[in-house]
C-alpha cells in the first residue's frame, strides 16, 4: 500500500534499525531465560503466544484499555466526513473509526496494517477543536498508519512488556514464596530479574528514541497533506495546554499509552518524565510546523514558534 502521505526515509531507516536491535535483544532475552529456567518449551510457547496476541489483537486491546468504541457515520457524521476526505486525498483505506468517552483531549491510531487500523478520538478532543484543527490531528494519526509505524511501535513495545511482566512475576515470587524455596532457586530468580530489568531498560530507551522521531514525522506528513500546518500547531498548543491542567494523579492510567497518543498525558510539572517522554517537546513540534509554513509560503500563526 502506497499512500500520498509524504514518505520519510529516515523514519523507515530508524524503524528498521530499532526492530533489528530489539530482535537481537529479544533473542538474547529468550536464550537467557531458557538457560536460567531450563525449560525452552515453556519460554518459547509463552513468548510466541504473547507476541502473536499483541500483534493480532493490538487494536482491540488498545480500544478496550482506553474505553473506546466503534462508531458509525450516523452517530458522528462530521468525524467520519473528515476521515473520508483525508483518506481520499491520501489514497489509503479508511480505518475503523472509534470514540472514547474521556474528558482528556487526545487521539491515537493502532492496528497491524492499513487494512486493520483504528483511529480513535476522545470526546474531550471533539469538544475542544475547530474543524480545521480536528483535520490536522486526524491527518497526523492517519500518517502513522500510512508510514506503518503503528505496527512497528506495537511490536517494538512487546519486548518491554514481556520484560516488565517477568520482573513483576519474579518480584512477587520472591516476596510470597521466598520461605518455600532453596538458595539455588532464589539465585536463579534474582538472575532472571536482573536480565529482565536490563532488557526492559534497553528496550525503553530504543522505543522512546523511535517514538519521538515518528511523532515529528507524523506532524510533517499530516501538515503537508492538509496544507495547513498552522491548524495542526493550533491543535497542539490547545490540547497540550488543556492536558497540563489535568491533575497528574488523574493522568496516571493514561500515561501507560503515551507512545500511541497524539500528545502525551503529562501534568503541569512533568519533571523527569519530560526526559523520558515518548514525544518531542511542544516547542520542537511547533518549530517544525513553523518551518513547514515557510516552505508552503504561509505566515505562521501566533501559536507557532519560528
PDB file of C-alpha atoms in Angstrom:
ATOM      1  CA  UNK A   1       0.000   0.000   0.000  1.00  0.00           C
ATOM      2  CA  UNK A   2       1.452   3.317  -1.120  1.00  0.00           C
ATOM      3  CA  UNK A   3      -0.392   6.406   0.038  1.00  0.00           C
ATOM      4  CA  UNK A   4       0.121  10.034  -0.889  1.00  0.00           C
ATOM      5  CA  UNK A   5       1.430  10.860   2.555  1.00  0.00           C
ATOM      6  CA  UNK A   6       4.890  12.318   2.306  1.00  0.00           C
ATOM      7  CA  UNK A   7       7.355   9.411   2.762  1.00  0.00           C
ATOM      8  CA  UNK A   8      10.093   9.676   5.343  1.00  0.00           C
ATOM      9  CA  UNK A   9      13.181   7.606   4.583  1.00  0.00           C
ATOM     10  CA  UNK A  10      14.817   8.500   7.868  1.00  0.00           C
ATOM     11  CA  UNK A  11      11.779   7.163   9.717  1.00  0.00           C
ATOM     12  CA  UNK A  12      11.925   3.942   7.692  1.00  0.00           C
ATOM     13  CA  UNK A  13      15.625   3.534   8.489  1.00  0.00           C
ATOM     14  CA  UNK A  14      15.041   4.205  12.175  1.00  0.00           C
ATOM     15  CA  UNK A  15      12.197   1.689  12.299  1.00  0.00           C
ATOM     16  CA  UNK A  16      14.366  -0.954  10.635  1.00  0.00           C
ATOM     17  CA  UNK A  17      17.291  -0.303  12.946  1.00  0.00           C
ATOM     18  CA  UNK A  18      15.064  -0.360  16.040  1.00  0.00           C
ATOM     19  CA  UNK A  19      13.415  -3.640  15.050  1.00  0.00           C
ATOM     20  CA  UNK A  20      16.805  -5.188  14.260  1.00  0.00           C
ATOM     21  CA  UNK A  21      18.324  -4.179  17.598  1.00  0.00           C
ATOM     22  CA  UNK A  22      15.213  -5.210  19.524  1.00  0.00           C
ATOM     23  CA  UNK A  23      15.171  -8.505  17.608  1.00  0.00           C
ATOM     24  CA  UNK A  24      18.710  -9.248  18.740  1.00  0.00           C
ATOM     25  CA  UNK A  25      17.780  -8.230  22.273  1.00  0.00           C
ATOM     26  CA  UNK A  26      14.688 -10.442  22.133  1.00  0.00           C
ATOM     27  CA  UNK A  27      16.659 -13.499  21.002  1.00  0.00           C
ATOM     28  CA  UNK A  28      19.213 -12.901  23.750  1.00  0.00           C
ATOM     29  CA  UNK A  29      16.451 -12.440  26.323  1.00  0.00           C
ATOM     30  CA  UNK A  30      14.702 -15.685  25.379  1.00  0.00           C
ATOM     31  CA  UNK A  31      18.031 -17.544  25.331  1.00  0.00           C
ATOM     32  CA  UNK A  32      18.890 -16.232  28.800  1.00  0.00           C
ATOM     33  CA  UNK A  33      15.506 -17.290  30.165  1.00  0.00           C
ATOM     34  CA  UNK A  34      15.906 -20.762  28.665  1.00  0.00           C
ATOM     35  CA  UNK A  35      19.335 -21.162  30.278  1.00  0.00           C
ATOM     36  CA  UNK A  36      18.166 -19.866  33.636  1.00  0.00           C
ATOM     37  CA  UNK A  37      14.789 -21.634  33.770  1.00  0.00           C
ATOM     38  CA  UNK A  38      15.946 -24.798  31.942  1.00  0.00           C
ATOM     39  CA  UNK A  39      12.658 -25.091  30.059  1.00  0.00           C
ATOM     40  CA  UNK A  40      12.864 -23.909  26.461  1.00  0.00           C
ATOM     41  CA  UNK A  41       9.389 -25.202  25.578  1.00  0.00           C
ATOM     42  CA  UNK A  42       7.687 -23.122  28.278  1.00  0.00           C
ATOM     43  CA  UNK A  43       9.645 -19.949  27.447  1.00  0.00           C
ATOM     44  CA  UNK A  44       9.202 -20.174  23.660  1.00  0.00           C
ATOM     45  CA  UNK A  45       5.493 -21.056  23.802  1.00  0.00           C
ATOM     46  CA  UNK A  46       4.642 -18.238  26.221  1.00  0.00           C
ATOM     47  CA  UNK A  47       6.757 -15.656  24.356  1.00  0.00           C
ATOM     48  CA  UNK A  48       5.313 -16.627  20.960  1.00  0.00           C
ATOM     49  CA  UNK A  49       1.742 -16.606  22.276  1.00  0.00           C
ATOM     50  CA  UNK A  50       2.108 -13.166  23.829  1.00  0.00           C
ATOM     51  CA  UNK A  51       3.785 -11.726  20.728  1.00  0.00           C
ATOM     52  CA  UNK A  52       1.044 -13.114  18.494  1.00  0.00           C
ATOM     53  CA  UNK A  53      -1.679 -11.778  20.762  1.00  0.00           C
ATOM     54  CA  UNK A  54      -0.144  -8.298  20.864  1.00  0.00           C
ATOM     55  CA  UNK A  55       0.328  -8.162  17.081  1.00  0.00           C
ATOM     56  CA  UNK A  56      -3.044  -9.555  16.016  1.00  0.00           C
ATOM     57  CA  UNK A  57      -5.207  -8.036  18.727  1.00  0.00           C
ATOM     58  CA  UNK A  58      -3.393  -4.757  19.451  1.00  0.00           C
ATOM     59  CA  UNK A  59      -6.303  -2.666  18.132  1.00  0.00           C
ATOM     60  CA  UNK A  60      -8.864  -4.424  20.331  1.00  0.00           C
ATOM     61  CA  UNK A  61      -6.595  -4.298  23.369  1.00  0.00           C
ATOM     62  CA  UNK A  62      -5.980  -0.562  22.931  1.00  0.00           C
ATOM     63  CA  UNK A  63      -9.674   0.224  22.445  1.00  0.00           C
ATOM     64  CA  UNK A  64     -10.646  -1.823  25.491  1.00  0.00           C
ATOM     65  CA  UNK A  65      -7.967  -0.199  27.652  1.00  0.00           C
ATOM     66  CA  UNK A  66      -8.993   3.317  26.561  1.00  0.00           C
ATOM     67  CA  UNK A  67     -12.737   2.602  26.780  1.00  0.00           C
ATOM     68  CA  UNK A  68     -13.119   3.256  23.077  1.00  0.00           C
ATOM     69  CA  UNK A  69     -15.993   2.008  20.942  1.00  0.00           C
ATOM     70  CA  UNK A  70     -16.508   1.799  17.205  1.00  0.00           C
ATOM     71  CA  UNK A  71     -18.941   4.454  15.960  1.00  0.00           C
ATOM     72  CA  UNK A  72     -20.933   4.638  12.737  1.00  0.00           C
ATOM     73  CA  UNK A  73     -21.447   7.607  10.461  1.00  0.00           C
ATOM     74  CA  UNK A  74     -24.934   8.257  11.864  1.00  0.00           C
ATOM     75  CA  UNK A  75     -23.504   8.927  15.324  1.00  0.00           C
ATOM     76  CA  UNK A  76     -20.538  11.109  14.319  1.00  0.00           C
ATOM     77  CA  UNK A  77     -21.066  12.352  10.756  1.00  0.00           C
ATOM     78  CA  UNK A  78     -18.500  15.166  10.990  1.00  0.00           C
ATOM     79  CA  UNK A  79     -15.779  12.847  12.286  1.00  0.00           C
ATOM     80  CA  UNK A  80     -16.462  10.288   9.553  1.00  0.00           C
ATOM     81  CA  UNK A  81     -16.614  13.036   6.944  1.00  0.00           C
ATOM     82  CA  UNK A  82     -13.180  14.394   7.834  1.00  0.00           C
ATOM     83  CA  UNK A  83     -11.616  10.929   7.799  1.00  0.00           C
ATOM     84  CA  UNK A  84     -13.317  10.124   4.468  1.00  0.00           C
ATOM     85  CA  UNK A  85     -11.854  13.258   2.855  1.00  0.00           C
ATOM     86  CA  UNK A  86      -8.371  12.668   4.246  1.00  0.00           C
ATOM     87  CA  UNK A  87      -8.320   9.025   3.166  1.00  0.00           C
ATOM     88  CA  UNK A  88      -9.479  10.003  -0.334  1.00  0.00           C
ATOM     89  CA  UNK A  89      -6.763  12.657  -0.528  1.00  0.00           C
ATOM     90  CA  UNK A  90      -4.119  10.267   0.785  1.00  0.00           C
ATOM     91  CA  UNK A  91      -5.367   7.368  -1.383  1.00  0.00           C
ATOM     92  CA  UNK A  92      -5.475   4.934   1.529  1.00  0.00           C
ATOM     93  CA  UNK A  93      -8.101   2.580   3.010  1.00  0.00           C
ATOM     94  CA  UNK A  94     -10.413   4.090   5.588  1.00  0.00           C
ATOM     95  CA  UNK A  95      -9.658   2.826   9.108  1.00  0.00           C
ATOM     96  CA  UNK A  96     -12.240   1.852  11.675  1.00  0.00           C
ATOM     97  CA  UNK A  97     -13.475   4.986  13.457  1.00  0.00           C
ATOM     98  CA  UNK A  98     -13.816   4.912  17.237  1.00  0.00           C
ATOM     99  CA  UNK A  99     -14.588   7.328  20.045  1.00  0.00           C
ATOM    100  CA  UNK A 100     -13.523   7.125  23.680  1.00  0.00           C
ATOM    101  CA  UNK A 101     -15.736   8.787  26.264  1.00  0.00           C
ATOM    102  CA  UNK A 102     -12.890  10.528  28.088  1.00  0.00           C
ATOM    103  CA  UNK A 103     -12.511  14.143  29.133  1.00  0.00           C
ATOM    104  CA  UNK A 104      -8.783  14.098  28.385  1.00  0.00           C
ATOM    105  CA  UNK A 105      -8.458  15.558  24.860  1.00  0.00           C
ATOM    106  CA  UNK A 106      -6.422  13.136  22.782  1.00  0.00           C
ATOM    107  CA  UNK A 107      -6.341  10.765  19.812  1.00  0.00           C
ATOM    108  CA  UNK A 108      -4.457   7.651  18.769  1.00  0.00           C
ATOM    109  CA  UNK A 109      -4.107   5.163  15.926  1.00  0.00           C
ATOM    110  CA  UNK A 110      -3.499   1.457  16.294  1.00  0.00           C
ATOM    111  CA  UNK A 111      -3.615  -1.734  14.231  1.00  0.00           C
ATOM    112  CA  UNK A 112      -1.204  -4.057  12.455  1.00  0.00           C
ATOM    113  CA  UNK A 113      -1.607  -2.520   8.959  1.00  0.00           C
ATOM    114  CA  UNK A 114      -3.676  -0.078   6.907  1.00  0.00           C
ATOM    115  CA  UNK A 115      -6.394  -2.678   6.307  1.00  0.00           C
ATOM    116  CA  UNK A 116      -6.738  -3.414  10.024  1.00  0.00           C
ATOM    117  CA  UNK A 117      -6.293   0.037  11.541  1.00  0.00           C
ATOM    118  CA  UNK A 118      -8.317   2.018  14.057  1.00  0.00           C
ATOM    119  CA  UNK A 119      -8.312   5.764  14.623  1.00  0.00           C
ATOM    120  CA  UNK A 120      -9.826   6.783  17.946  1.00  0.00           C
ATOM    121  CA  UNK A 121     -10.519  10.244  19.352  1.00  0.00           C
ATOM    122  CA  UNK A 122     -11.811  11.203  22.772  1.00  0.00           C
ATOM    123  CA  UNK A 123     -14.979  13.158  23.345  1.00  0.00           C
ATOM    124  CA  UNK A 124     -12.857  15.738  25.155  1.00  0.00           C
ATOM    125  CA  UNK A 125     -10.924  16.355  21.939  1.00  0.00           C
ATOM    126  CA  UNK A 126     -14.059  16.625  19.805  1.00  0.00           C
ATOM    127  CA  UNK A 127     -15.495  19.263  22.131  1.00  0.00           C
ATOM    128  CA  UNK A 128     -12.379  21.430  22.056  1.00  0.00           C
ATOM    129  CA  UNK A 129     -11.196  21.516  18.451  1.00  0.00           C
ATOM    130  CA  UNK A 130     -12.333  23.547  15.484  1.00  0.00           C
ATOM    131  CA  UNK A 131     -12.915  21.629  12.204  1.00  0.00           C
ATOM    132  CA  UNK A 132      -9.522  22.607  10.711  1.00  0.00           C
ATOM    133  CA  UNK A 133      -7.734  21.623  13.947  1.00  0.00           C
ATOM    134  CA  UNK A 134      -9.533  18.267  14.018  1.00  0.00           C
ATOM    135  CA  UNK A 135      -8.492  17.669  10.412  1.00  0.00           C
ATOM    136  CA  UNK A 136      -4.861  18.326  11.338  1.00  0.00           C
ATOM    137  CA  UNK A 137      -4.947  15.875  14.244  1.00  0.00           C
ATOM    138  CA  UNK A 138      -6.617  13.162  12.169  1.00  0.00           C
ATOM    139  CA  UNK A 139      -4.119  13.658   9.330  1.00  0.00           C
ATOM    140  CA  UNK A 140      -1.339  13.182  11.902  1.00  0.00           C
ATOM    141  CA  UNK A 141      -2.897   9.917  13.114  1.00  0.00           C
ATOM    142  CA  UNK A 142      -3.542   8.614   9.590  1.00  0.00           C
ATOM    143  CA  UNK A 143       0.096   9.249   8.712  1.00  0.00           C
ATOM    144  CA  UNK A 144       1.106   6.833  11.479  1.00  0.00           C
ATOM    145  CA  UNK A 145      -0.962   4.178   9.700  1.00  0.00           C
ATOM    146  CA  UNK A 146       0.419   5.068   6.254  1.00  0.00           C
ATOM    147  CA  UNK A 147       4.019   5.036   7.495  1.00  0.00           C
ATOM    148  CA  UNK A 148       3.384   1.650   9.177  1.00  0.00           C
ATOM    149  CA  UNK A 149       4.996   2.916  12.358  1.00  0.00           C
ATOM    150  CA  UNK A 150       1.890   1.967  14.362  1.00  0.00           C
ATOM    151  CA  UNK A 151       2.630  -1.714  13.767  1.00  0.00           C
ATOM    152  CA  UNK A 152       6.337  -1.186  14.425  1.00  0.00           C
ATOM    153  CA  UNK A 153       5.801   0.578  17.750  1.00  0.00           C
ATOM    154  CA  UNK A 154       3.333  -2.165  18.753  1.00  0.00           C
ATOM    155  CA  UNK A 155       5.835  -4.935  18.034  1.00  0.00           C
ATOM    156  CA  UNK A 156       8.722  -2.920  19.484  1.00  0.00           C
ATOM    157  CA  UNK A 157       6.892  -2.338  22.758  1.00  0.00           C
ATOM    158  CA  UNK A 158       6.239  -6.075  23.102  1.00  0.00           C
ATOM    159  CA  UNK A 159       9.705  -6.865  24.448  1.00  0.00           C
ATOM    160  CA  UNK A 160       9.425  -4.197  27.132  1.00  0.00           C
ATOM    161  CA  UNK A 161       6.010  -5.546  28.126  1.00  0.00           C
ATOM    162  CA  UNK A 162       7.348  -9.096  28.456  1.00  0.00           C
ATOM    163  CA  UNK A 163      10.410  -7.989  30.436  1.00  0.00           C
ATOM    164  CA  UNK A 164       8.210  -5.910  32.729  1.00  0.00           C
ATOM    165  CA  UNK A 165       5.879  -8.846  33.357  1.00  0.00           C
ATOM    166  CA  UNK A 166       8.820 -11.121  34.170  1.00  0.00           C
ATOM    167  CA  UNK A 167      10.207  -8.561  36.613  1.00  0.00           C
ATOM    168  CA  UNK A 168       6.854  -8.305  38.410  1.00  0.00           C
ATOM    169  CA  UNK A 169       6.338 -12.066  38.493  1.00  0.00           C
ATOM    170  CA  UNK A 170       9.842 -12.667  39.862  1.00  0.00           C
ATOM    171  CA  UNK A 171       9.497  -9.888  42.417  1.00  0.00           C
ATOM    172  CA  UNK A 172       6.242 -11.219  43.839  1.00  0.00           C
ATOM    173  CA  UNK A 173       7.580 -14.788  43.739  1.00  0.00           C
ATOM    174  CA  UNK A 174      10.488 -13.669  45.903  1.00  0.00           C
ATOM    175  CA  UNK A 175       8.191 -11.923  48.375  1.00  0.00           C
ATOM    176  CA  UNK A 176       5.433 -14.509  48.734  1.00  0.00           C
ATOM    177  CA  UNK A 177       7.359 -17.698  48.020  1.00  0.00           C
ATOM    178  CA  UNK A 178      10.798 -16.998  49.417  1.00  0.00           C
ATOM    179  CA  UNK A 179      10.386 -19.182  52.505  1.00  0.00           C
ATOM    180  CA  UNK A 180       9.479 -22.231  50.414  1.00  0.00           C
ATOM    181  CA  UNK A 181      12.480 -22.048  48.029  1.00  0.00           C
ATOM    182  CA  UNK A 182      16.075 -23.163  48.402  1.00  0.00           C
ATOM    183  CA  UNK A 183      19.069 -20.896  47.866  1.00  0.00           C
ATOM    184  CA  UNK A 184      19.731 -22.092  44.279  1.00  0.00           C
ATOM    185  CA  UNK A 185      16.191 -21.258  43.213  1.00  0.00           C
ATOM    186  CA  UNK A 186      16.453 -17.823  44.781  1.00  0.00           C
ATOM    187  CA  UNK A 187      19.690 -17.167  42.883  1.00  0.00           C
ATOM    188  CA  UNK A 188      18.054 -18.199  39.584  1.00  0.00           C
ATOM    189  CA  UNK A 189      15.075 -15.907  40.216  1.00  0.00           C
ATOM    190  CA  UNK A 190      17.353 -12.985  41.036  1.00  0.00           C
ATOM    191  CA  UNK A 191      19.312 -13.622  37.820  1.00  0.00           C
ATOM    192  CA  UNK A 192      16.062 -13.698  35.823  1.00  0.00           C
ATOM    193  CA  UNK A 193      15.035 -10.407  37.384  1.00  0.00           C
ATOM    194  CA  UNK A 194      18.417  -8.803  36.637  1.00  0.00           C
ATOM    195  CA  UNK A 195      18.297  -9.879  32.969  1.00  0.00           C
ATOM    196  CA  UNK A 196      14.712  -8.692  32.652  1.00  0.00           C
ATOM    197  CA  UNK A 197      15.491  -5.292  34.159  1.00  0.00           C
ATOM    198  CA  UNK A 198      18.410  -4.845  31.739  1.00  0.00           C
ATOM    199  CA  UNK A 199      16.267  -5.835  28.741  1.00  0.00           C
ATOM    200  CA  UNK A 200      13.445  -3.545  29.842  1.00  0.00           C
ATOM    201  CA  UNK A 201      15.845  -0.606  30.245  1.00  0.00           C
ATOM    202  CA  UNK A 202      17.424  -1.048  26.817  1.00  0.00           C
ATOM    203  CA  UNK A 203      14.078  -1.501  25.046  1.00  0.00           C
ATOM    204  CA  UNK A 204      12.707   1.513  26.927  1.00  0.00           C
ATOM    205  CA  UNK A 205      15.457   3.767  25.533  1.00  0.00           C
ATOM    206  CA  UNK A 206      15.176   2.415  21.973  1.00  0.00           C
ATOM    207  CA  UNK A 207      11.399   2.778  21.861  1.00  0.00           C
ATOM    208  CA  UNK A 208      11.485   6.352  23.236  1.00  0.00           C
ATOM    209  CA  UNK A 209      14.037   7.387  20.610  1.00  0.00           C
ATOM    210  CA  UNK A 210      11.918   5.939  17.787  1.00  0.00           C
ATOM    211  CA  UNK A 211       8.676   7.299  19.214  1.00  0.00           C
ATOM    212  CA  UNK A 212       9.938  10.881  19.425  1.00  0.00           C
ATOM    213  CA  UNK A 213      11.076  10.862  15.815  1.00  0.00           C
ATOM    214  CA  UNK A 214       7.896   9.218  14.497  1.00  0.00           C
ATOM    215  CA  UNK A 215       5.804  11.969  16.082  1.00  0.00           C
ATOM    216  CA  UNK A 216       7.796  14.627  14.236  1.00  0.00           C
ATOM    217  CA  UNK A 217       7.434  12.610  11.023  1.00  0.00           C
ATOM    218  CA  UNK A 218       3.659  12.370  11.531  1.00  0.00           C
ATOM    219  CA  UNK A 219       3.384  16.109  12.211  1.00  0.00           C
ATOM    220  CA  UNK A 220       5.225  16.873   8.999  1.00  0.00           C
ATOM    221  CA  UNK A 221       3.339  14.361   6.838  1.00  0.00           C
ATOM    222  CA  UNK A 222      -0.038  15.425   8.237  1.00  0.00           C
ATOM    223  CA  UNK A 223       0.711  19.121   7.760  1.00  0.00           C
ATOM    224  CA  UNK A 224       1.890  18.579   4.184  1.00  0.00           C
ATOM    225  CA  UNK A 225      -1.202  16.513   3.341  1.00  0.00           C
ATOM    226  CA  UNK A 226      -3.672  19.131   4.587  1.00  0.00           C
ATOM    227  CA  UNK A 227      -1.547  22.106   3.544  1.00  0.00           C
ATOM    228  CA  UNK A 228      -2.415  23.796   6.858  1.00  0.00           C
ATOM    229  CA  UNK A 229       0.391  23.372   9.380  1.00  0.00           C
ATOM    230  CA  UNK A 230      -0.975  26.336  11.361  1.00  0.00           C
ATOM    231  CA  UNK A 231      -4.152  24.368  12.144  1.00  0.00           C
ATOM    232  CA  UNK A 232      -2.115  21.450  13.485  1.00  0.00           C
ATOM    233  CA  UNK A 233       0.034  23.859  15.512  1.00  0.00           C
ATOM    234  CA  UNK A 234      -3.098  25.417  16.972  1.00  0.00           C
ATOM    235  CA  UNK A 235      -4.450  21.993  17.954  1.00  0.00           C
ATOM    236  CA  UNK A 236      -1.126  21.030  19.547  1.00  0.00           C
ATOM    237  CA  UNK A 237      -0.979  24.212  21.602  1.00  0.00           C
ATOM    238  CA  UNK A 238      -4.598  23.932  22.712  1.00  0.00           C
ATOM    239  CA  UNK A 239      -4.513  20.241  23.654  1.00  0.00           C
ATOM    240  CA  UNK A 240      -1.126  20.389  25.391  1.00  0.00           C
ATOM    241  CA  UNK A 241      -2.337  23.295  27.486  1.00  0.00           C
ATOM    242  CA  UNK A 242      -5.586  21.567  28.428  1.00  0.00           C
ATOM    243  CA  UNK A 243      -3.868  18.281  29.347  1.00  0.00           C
ATOM    244  CA  UNK A 244      -1.334  20.143  31.518  1.00  0.00           C
ATOM    245  CA  UNK A 245      -4.242  21.426  33.626  1.00  0.00           C
ATOM    246  CA  UNK A 246      -5.398  17.898  34.475  1.00  0.00           C
ATOM    247  CA  UNK A 247      -4.043  16.670  37.856  1.00  0.00           C
ATOM    248  CA  UNK A 248      -1.204  14.175  37.430  1.00  0.00           C
ATOM    249  CA  UNK A 249      -2.985  11.587  39.548  1.00  0.00           C
ATOM    250  CA  UNK A 250      -5.847  11.576  37.023  1.00  0.00           C
ATOM    251  CA  UNK A 251      -3.415  11.030  34.143  1.00  0.00           C
ATOM    252  CA  UNK A 252      -1.526   8.055  35.553  1.00  0.00           C
ATOM    253  CA  UNK A 253      -3.675   5.395  33.901  1.00  0.00           C
ATOM    254  CA  UNK A 254      -3.470   7.116  30.538  1.00  0.00           C
ATOM    255  CA  UNK A 255       0.318   7.540  30.731  1.00  0.00           C
ATOM    256  CA  UNK A 256       0.830   3.833  30.013  1.00  0.00           C
ATOM    257  CA  UNK A 257      -0.386   4.551  26.456  1.00  0.00           C
ATOM    258  CA  UNK A 258       1.604   7.727  25.821  1.00  0.00           C
ATOM    259  CA  UNK A 259       3.503   6.163  22.912  1.00  0.00           C
ATOM    260  CA  UNK A 260       0.240   5.946  20.956  1.00  0.00           C
ATOM    261  CA  UNK A 261      -1.256   9.348  21.825  1.00  0.00           C
ATOM    262  CA  UNK A 262      -1.264  12.489  19.696  1.00  0.00           C
ATOM    263  CA  UNK A 263       0.134  14.416  22.639  1.00  0.00           C
ATOM    264  CA  UNK A 264       1.459  12.833  25.864  1.00  0.00           C
ATOM    265  CA  UNK A 265      -0.574  12.728  29.056  1.00  0.00           C
ATOM    266  CA  UNK A 266       1.804  14.795  31.176  1.00  0.00           C
ATOM    267  CA  UNK A 267       0.813  17.084  34.033  1.00  0.00           C
ATOM    268  CA  UNK A 268       1.780  20.714  34.551  1.00  0.00           C
ATOM    269  CA  UNK A 269       5.060  19.763  36.253  1.00  0.00           C
ATOM    270  CA  UNK A 270       6.291  16.634  34.440  1.00  0.00           C
ATOM    271  CA  UNK A 271       9.815  16.793  35.891  1.00  0.00           C
ATOM    272  CA  UNK A 272      11.926  13.799  34.863  1.00  0.00           C
ATOM    273  CA  UNK A 273       9.029  12.448  32.800  1.00  0.00           C
ATOM    274  CA  UNK A 274       9.895  15.010  30.139  1.00  0.00           C
ATOM    275  CA  UNK A 275      13.390  13.493  29.758  1.00  0.00           C
ATOM    276  CA  UNK A 276      11.910  10.063  29.037  1.00  0.00           C
ATOM    277  CA  UNK A 277       8.895  11.268  27.088  1.00  0.00           C
ATOM    278  CA  UNK A 278       7.589   9.360  24.093  1.00  0.00           C
ATOM    279  CA  UNK A 279       7.083  12.704  22.302  1.00  0.00           C
ATOM    280  CA  UNK A 280       9.351  15.606  21.365  1.00  0.00           C
ATOM    281  CA  UNK A 281       8.705  18.817  23.253  1.00  0.00           C
ATOM    282  CA  UNK A 282       5.882  21.105  22.214  1.00  0.00           C
ATOM    283  CA  UNK A 283       8.488  23.705  21.256  1.00  0.00           C
ATOM    284  CA  UNK A 284      10.193  21.283  18.851  1.00  0.00           C
ATOM    285  CA  UNK A 285       6.920  20.354  17.208  1.00  0.00           C
ATOM    286  CA  UNK A 286       5.811  23.958  16.808  1.00  0.00           C
ATOM    287  CA  UNK A 287       9.210  24.949  15.448  1.00  0.00           C
ATOM    288  CA  UNK A 288       9.000  22.273  12.768  1.00  0.00           C
ATOM    289  CA  UNK A 289       5.465  23.311  11.814  1.00  0.00           C
ATOM    290  CA  UNK A 290       6.680  26.897  11.580  1.00  0.00           C
ATOM    291  CA  UNK A 291       9.346  25.805   9.098  1.00  0.00           C
ATOM    292  CA  UNK A 292       6.755  23.911   7.051  1.00  0.00           C
ATOM    293  CA  UNK A 293       4.604  27.047   6.933  1.00  0.00           C
ATOM    294  CA  UNK A 294       7.616  28.846   5.485  1.00  0.00           C
ATOM    295  CA  UNK A 295       8.117  26.096   2.904  1.00  0.00           C
ATOM    296  CA  UNK A 296       4.499  26.438   1.851  1.00  0.00           C
ATOM    297  CA  UNK A 297       4.771  30.216   1.686  1.00  0.00           C
ATOM    298  CA  UNK A 298       2.429  30.755   4.631  1.00  0.00           C
ATOM    299  CA  UNK A 299       2.727  33.082   7.612  1.00  0.00           C
ATOM    300  CA  UNK A 300       2.933  31.160  10.918  1.00  0.00           C
ATOM    301  CA  UNK A 301       0.186  31.936  13.387  1.00  0.00           C
ATOM    302  CA  UNK A 302       0.878  33.261  16.867  1.00  0.00           C
ATOM    303  CA  UNK A 303       0.606  29.712  18.205  1.00  0.00           C
ATOM    304  CA  UNK A 304       3.703  28.618  16.280  1.00  0.00           C
ATOM    305  CA  UNK A 305       7.351  29.090  17.062  1.00  0.00           C
ATOM    306  CA  UNK A 306       9.920  30.069  14.488  1.00  0.00           C
TER     307      UNK A 306
END
